[in-house]
Short mmCIF file of C-alpha atoms and ligand atoms in Angstrom, two decimals:
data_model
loop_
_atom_site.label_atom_id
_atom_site.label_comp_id
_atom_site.label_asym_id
_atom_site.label_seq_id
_atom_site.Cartn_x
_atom_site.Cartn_y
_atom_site.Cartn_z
CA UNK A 1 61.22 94.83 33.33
CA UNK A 2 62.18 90.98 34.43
CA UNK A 3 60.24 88.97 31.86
CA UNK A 4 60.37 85.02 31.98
CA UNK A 5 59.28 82.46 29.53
CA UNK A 6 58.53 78.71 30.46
CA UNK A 7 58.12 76.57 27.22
CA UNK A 8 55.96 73.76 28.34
CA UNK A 9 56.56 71.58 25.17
CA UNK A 10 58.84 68.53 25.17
CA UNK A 11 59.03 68.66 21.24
CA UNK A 12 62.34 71.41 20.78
CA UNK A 13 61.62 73.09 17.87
CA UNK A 14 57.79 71.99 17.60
CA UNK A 15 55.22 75.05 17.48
CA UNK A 16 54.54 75.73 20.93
CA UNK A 17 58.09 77.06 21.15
CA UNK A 18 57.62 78.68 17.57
CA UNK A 19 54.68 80.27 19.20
CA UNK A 20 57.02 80.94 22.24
CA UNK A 21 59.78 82.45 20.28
CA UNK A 22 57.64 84.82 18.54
CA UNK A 23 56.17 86.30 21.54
CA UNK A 24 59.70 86.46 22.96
CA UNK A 25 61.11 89.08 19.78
CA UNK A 26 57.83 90.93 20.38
CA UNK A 27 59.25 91.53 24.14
CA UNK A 28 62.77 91.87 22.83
CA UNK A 29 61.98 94.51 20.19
CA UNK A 30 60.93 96.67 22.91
CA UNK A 31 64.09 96.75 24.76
CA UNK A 32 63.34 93.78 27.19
CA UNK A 33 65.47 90.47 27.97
CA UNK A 34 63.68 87.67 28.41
CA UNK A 35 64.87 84.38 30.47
CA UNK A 36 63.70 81.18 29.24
CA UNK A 37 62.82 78.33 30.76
CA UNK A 38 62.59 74.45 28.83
CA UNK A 39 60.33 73.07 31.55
CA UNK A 40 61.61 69.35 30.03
CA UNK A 41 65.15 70.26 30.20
CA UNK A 42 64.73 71.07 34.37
CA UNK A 43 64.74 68.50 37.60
CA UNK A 44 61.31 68.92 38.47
CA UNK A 45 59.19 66.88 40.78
CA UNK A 46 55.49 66.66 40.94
CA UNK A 47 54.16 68.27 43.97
CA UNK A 48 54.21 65.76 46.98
CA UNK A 49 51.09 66.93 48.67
CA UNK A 50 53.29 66.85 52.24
CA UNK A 51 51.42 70.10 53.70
CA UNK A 52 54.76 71.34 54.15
CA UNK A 53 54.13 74.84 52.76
CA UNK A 54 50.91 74.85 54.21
CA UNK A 55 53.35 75.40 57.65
CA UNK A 56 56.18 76.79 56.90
CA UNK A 57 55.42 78.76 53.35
CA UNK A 58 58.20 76.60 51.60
CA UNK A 59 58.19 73.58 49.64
CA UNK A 60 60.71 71.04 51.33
CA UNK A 61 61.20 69.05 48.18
CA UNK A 62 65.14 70.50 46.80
CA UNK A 63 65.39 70.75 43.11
CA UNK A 64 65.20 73.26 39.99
CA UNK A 65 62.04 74.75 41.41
CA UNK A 66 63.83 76.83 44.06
CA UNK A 67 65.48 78.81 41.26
CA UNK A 68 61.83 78.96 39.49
CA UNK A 69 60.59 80.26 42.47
CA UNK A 70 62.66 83.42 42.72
CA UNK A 71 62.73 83.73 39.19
CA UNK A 72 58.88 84.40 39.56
CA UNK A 73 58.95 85.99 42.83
CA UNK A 74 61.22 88.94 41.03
CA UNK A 75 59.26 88.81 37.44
CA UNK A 76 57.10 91.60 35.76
CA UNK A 77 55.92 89.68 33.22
CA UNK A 78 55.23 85.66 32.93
CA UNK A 79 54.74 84.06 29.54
CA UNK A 80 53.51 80.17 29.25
CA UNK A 81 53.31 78.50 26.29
CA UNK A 82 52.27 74.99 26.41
CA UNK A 83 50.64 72.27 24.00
CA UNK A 84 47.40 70.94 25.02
CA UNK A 85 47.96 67.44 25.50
CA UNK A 86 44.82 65.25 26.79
CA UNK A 87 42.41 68.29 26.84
CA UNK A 88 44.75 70.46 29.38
CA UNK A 89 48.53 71.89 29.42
CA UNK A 90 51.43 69.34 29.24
CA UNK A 91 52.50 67.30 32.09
CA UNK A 92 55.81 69.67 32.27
CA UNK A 93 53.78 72.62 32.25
CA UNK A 94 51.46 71.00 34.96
CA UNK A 95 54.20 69.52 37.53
CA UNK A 96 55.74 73.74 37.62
CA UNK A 97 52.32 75.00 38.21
CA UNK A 98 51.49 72.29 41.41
CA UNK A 99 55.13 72.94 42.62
CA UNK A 100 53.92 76.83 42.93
CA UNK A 101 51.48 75.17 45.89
CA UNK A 102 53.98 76.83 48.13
CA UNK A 103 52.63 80.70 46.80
CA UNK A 104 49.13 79.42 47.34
CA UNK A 105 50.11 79.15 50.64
CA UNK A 106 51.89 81.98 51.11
CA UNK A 107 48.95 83.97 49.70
CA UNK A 108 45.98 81.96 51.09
CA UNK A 109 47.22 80.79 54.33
CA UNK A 110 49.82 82.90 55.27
CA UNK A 111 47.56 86.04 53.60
CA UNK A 112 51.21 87.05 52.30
CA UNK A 113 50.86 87.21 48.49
CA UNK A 114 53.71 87.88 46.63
CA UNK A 115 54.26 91.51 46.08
CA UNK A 116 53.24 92.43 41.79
CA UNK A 117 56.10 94.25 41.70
CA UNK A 118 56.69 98.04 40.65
CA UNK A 119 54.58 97.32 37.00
CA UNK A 120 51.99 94.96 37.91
CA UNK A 121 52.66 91.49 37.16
CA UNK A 122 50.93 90.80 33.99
CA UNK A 123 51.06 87.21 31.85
CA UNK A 124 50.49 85.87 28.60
CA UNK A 125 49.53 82.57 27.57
CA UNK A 126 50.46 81.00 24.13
CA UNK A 127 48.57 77.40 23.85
CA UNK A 128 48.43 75.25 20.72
CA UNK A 129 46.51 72.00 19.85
CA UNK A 130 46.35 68.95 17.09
CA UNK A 131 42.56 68.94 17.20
CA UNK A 132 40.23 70.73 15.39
CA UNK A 133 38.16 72.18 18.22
CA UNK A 134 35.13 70.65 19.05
CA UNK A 135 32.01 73.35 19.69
CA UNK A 136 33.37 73.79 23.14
CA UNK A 137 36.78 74.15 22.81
CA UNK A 138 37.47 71.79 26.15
CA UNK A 139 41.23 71.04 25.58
CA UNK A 140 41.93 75.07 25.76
CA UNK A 141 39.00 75.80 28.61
CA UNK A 142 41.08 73.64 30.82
CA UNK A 143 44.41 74.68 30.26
CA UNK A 144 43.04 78.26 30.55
CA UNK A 145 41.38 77.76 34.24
CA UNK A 146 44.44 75.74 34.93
CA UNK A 147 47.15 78.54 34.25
CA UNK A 148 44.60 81.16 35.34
CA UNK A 149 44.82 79.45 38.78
CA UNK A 150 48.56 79.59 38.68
CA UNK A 151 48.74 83.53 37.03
CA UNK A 152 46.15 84.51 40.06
CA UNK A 153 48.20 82.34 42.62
CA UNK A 154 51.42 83.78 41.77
CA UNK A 155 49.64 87.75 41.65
CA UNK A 156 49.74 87.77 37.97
CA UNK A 157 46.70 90.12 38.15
CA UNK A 158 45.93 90.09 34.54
CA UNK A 159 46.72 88.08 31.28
CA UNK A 160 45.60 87.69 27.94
CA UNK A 161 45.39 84.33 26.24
CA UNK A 162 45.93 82.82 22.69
CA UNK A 163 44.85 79.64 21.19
CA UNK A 164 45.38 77.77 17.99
CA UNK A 165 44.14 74.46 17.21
CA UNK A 166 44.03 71.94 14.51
CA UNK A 167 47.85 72.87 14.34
CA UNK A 168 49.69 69.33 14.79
CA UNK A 169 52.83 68.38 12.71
CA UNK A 170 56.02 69.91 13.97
CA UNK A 171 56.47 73.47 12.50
CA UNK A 172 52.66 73.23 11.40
CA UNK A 173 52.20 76.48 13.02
CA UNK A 174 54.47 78.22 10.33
CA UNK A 175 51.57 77.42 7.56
CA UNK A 176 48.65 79.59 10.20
CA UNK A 177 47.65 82.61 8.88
CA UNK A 178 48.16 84.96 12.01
CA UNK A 179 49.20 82.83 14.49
CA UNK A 180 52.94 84.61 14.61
CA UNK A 181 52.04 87.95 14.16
CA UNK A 182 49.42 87.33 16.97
CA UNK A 183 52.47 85.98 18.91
CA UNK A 184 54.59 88.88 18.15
CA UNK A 185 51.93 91.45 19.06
CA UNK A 186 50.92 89.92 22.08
CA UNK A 187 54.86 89.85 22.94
CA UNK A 188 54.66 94.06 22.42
CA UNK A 189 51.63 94.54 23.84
CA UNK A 190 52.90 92.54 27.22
CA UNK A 191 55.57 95.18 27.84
CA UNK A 192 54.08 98.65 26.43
C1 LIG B 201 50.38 63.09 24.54
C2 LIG B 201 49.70 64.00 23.59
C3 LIG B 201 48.38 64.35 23.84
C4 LIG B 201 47.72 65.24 22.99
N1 LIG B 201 46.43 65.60 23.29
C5 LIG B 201 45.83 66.55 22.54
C6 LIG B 201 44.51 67.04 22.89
O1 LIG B 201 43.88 66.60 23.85
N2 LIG B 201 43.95 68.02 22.15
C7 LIG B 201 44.60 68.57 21.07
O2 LIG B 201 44.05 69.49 20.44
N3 LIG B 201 45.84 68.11 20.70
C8 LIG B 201 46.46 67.14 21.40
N4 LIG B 201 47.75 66.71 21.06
C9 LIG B 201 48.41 67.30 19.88
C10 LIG B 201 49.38 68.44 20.26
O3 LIG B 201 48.75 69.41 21.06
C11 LIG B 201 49.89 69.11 18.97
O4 LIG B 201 50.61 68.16 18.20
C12 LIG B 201 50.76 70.32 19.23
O5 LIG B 201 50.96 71.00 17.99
C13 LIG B 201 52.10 69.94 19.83
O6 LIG B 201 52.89 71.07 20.04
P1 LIG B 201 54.50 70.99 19.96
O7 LIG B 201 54.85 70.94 18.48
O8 LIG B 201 54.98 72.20 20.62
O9 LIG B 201 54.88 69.76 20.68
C14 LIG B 201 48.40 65.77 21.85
C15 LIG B 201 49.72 65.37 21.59
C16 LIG B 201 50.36 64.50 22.44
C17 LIG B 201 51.79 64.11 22.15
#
């Protein structure tokens, strides 16, 4: 199986990519590569709202997300992992997601949605956040209908999400109870 990982967290090291990294041996120990992808680390642009795609199926604007692109197009398995900043996912996470307005297109205009591939594209979503959650959890309800939106656009048909809040200093997410062992089994479960 193709499995990709996009690490939405500018903070290398911090617990979004412990989280990350986790899930990742998880996939590994089950005989699966997994490609990686520092969404800080890549020329992205935000999405231009030019309609372009809306015409043509393409997005006109030439930089890292053409390689993102295929590298979904040919994936069995997505993982995100991204730190809830402002009550949703980062601003790296978010600028991928609104560059994969070219998908929605294809799938919604075009009524060509990306094939799910020979397994069934399936995701997984790691999220972590400083706060301790307030009775209705808003940070992680938004970042969940956000990436929800982009699993759905990009025919990930299912996913299963995990969250962990009041987890702020870097490497904080070493003292949580469960939080890696959840990462690690969610990491097997994604590819058996
Ligand atoms: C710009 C910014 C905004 C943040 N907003 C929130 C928030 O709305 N809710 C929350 O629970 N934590 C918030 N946090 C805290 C981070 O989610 C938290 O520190 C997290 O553990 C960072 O993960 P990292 O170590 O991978 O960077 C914010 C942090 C930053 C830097």
């Amino acid at each position: 199986m193709k499995v990709i990982a996009f690490n939405g967290s500018p903070r290398r090291g911090g617990n979004t990519e412990i989280l990350l990294v986790e899930a990742i041996r998880g996939v590994k120990d089950n005989g699966h590569d997994v490609t990686t992808y520092n969404l800080d680390s890549l020329n992205l642009r935000a999405c231009l709202n030019c309609g372009k795609c809306d015409g043509e199926g393409l997005c006109v604007v030439k930089d890292d997300m053409q390689m993102i692109n295929q590298e979904i197009r040919g994936a069995d398995r997505i993982i995100v992992s991204s730190p809830i900043f402002f009550f949703t996912v980062s601003a790296q996470t978010k600028i991928m997601i609104d560059r994969c307005q070219a998908f929605w297109a294809e799938k919604y205009v075009h009524k060509k949605p990306v094939p799910p591939g020979t397994f069934g594209r399936k995701g997984l979503l790691l999220l972590v956040g400083g706060m301790k959650q307030n009775e209705k959890n808003v940070g992680f309800q938004c970042a969940e209908a956000t990436v929800r939106a982009f699993f759905r656009t990009v025919n990930v048909q299912e996913h299963v999400t995990l969250t962990f809040a009041a987890v702020d200093k870097k490497g904080a997410i070493k003292d949580h109870p469960t939080a890696l062992s959840e990462a690690y089994e969610a990491g097997t479960r994604l590819v058996t």
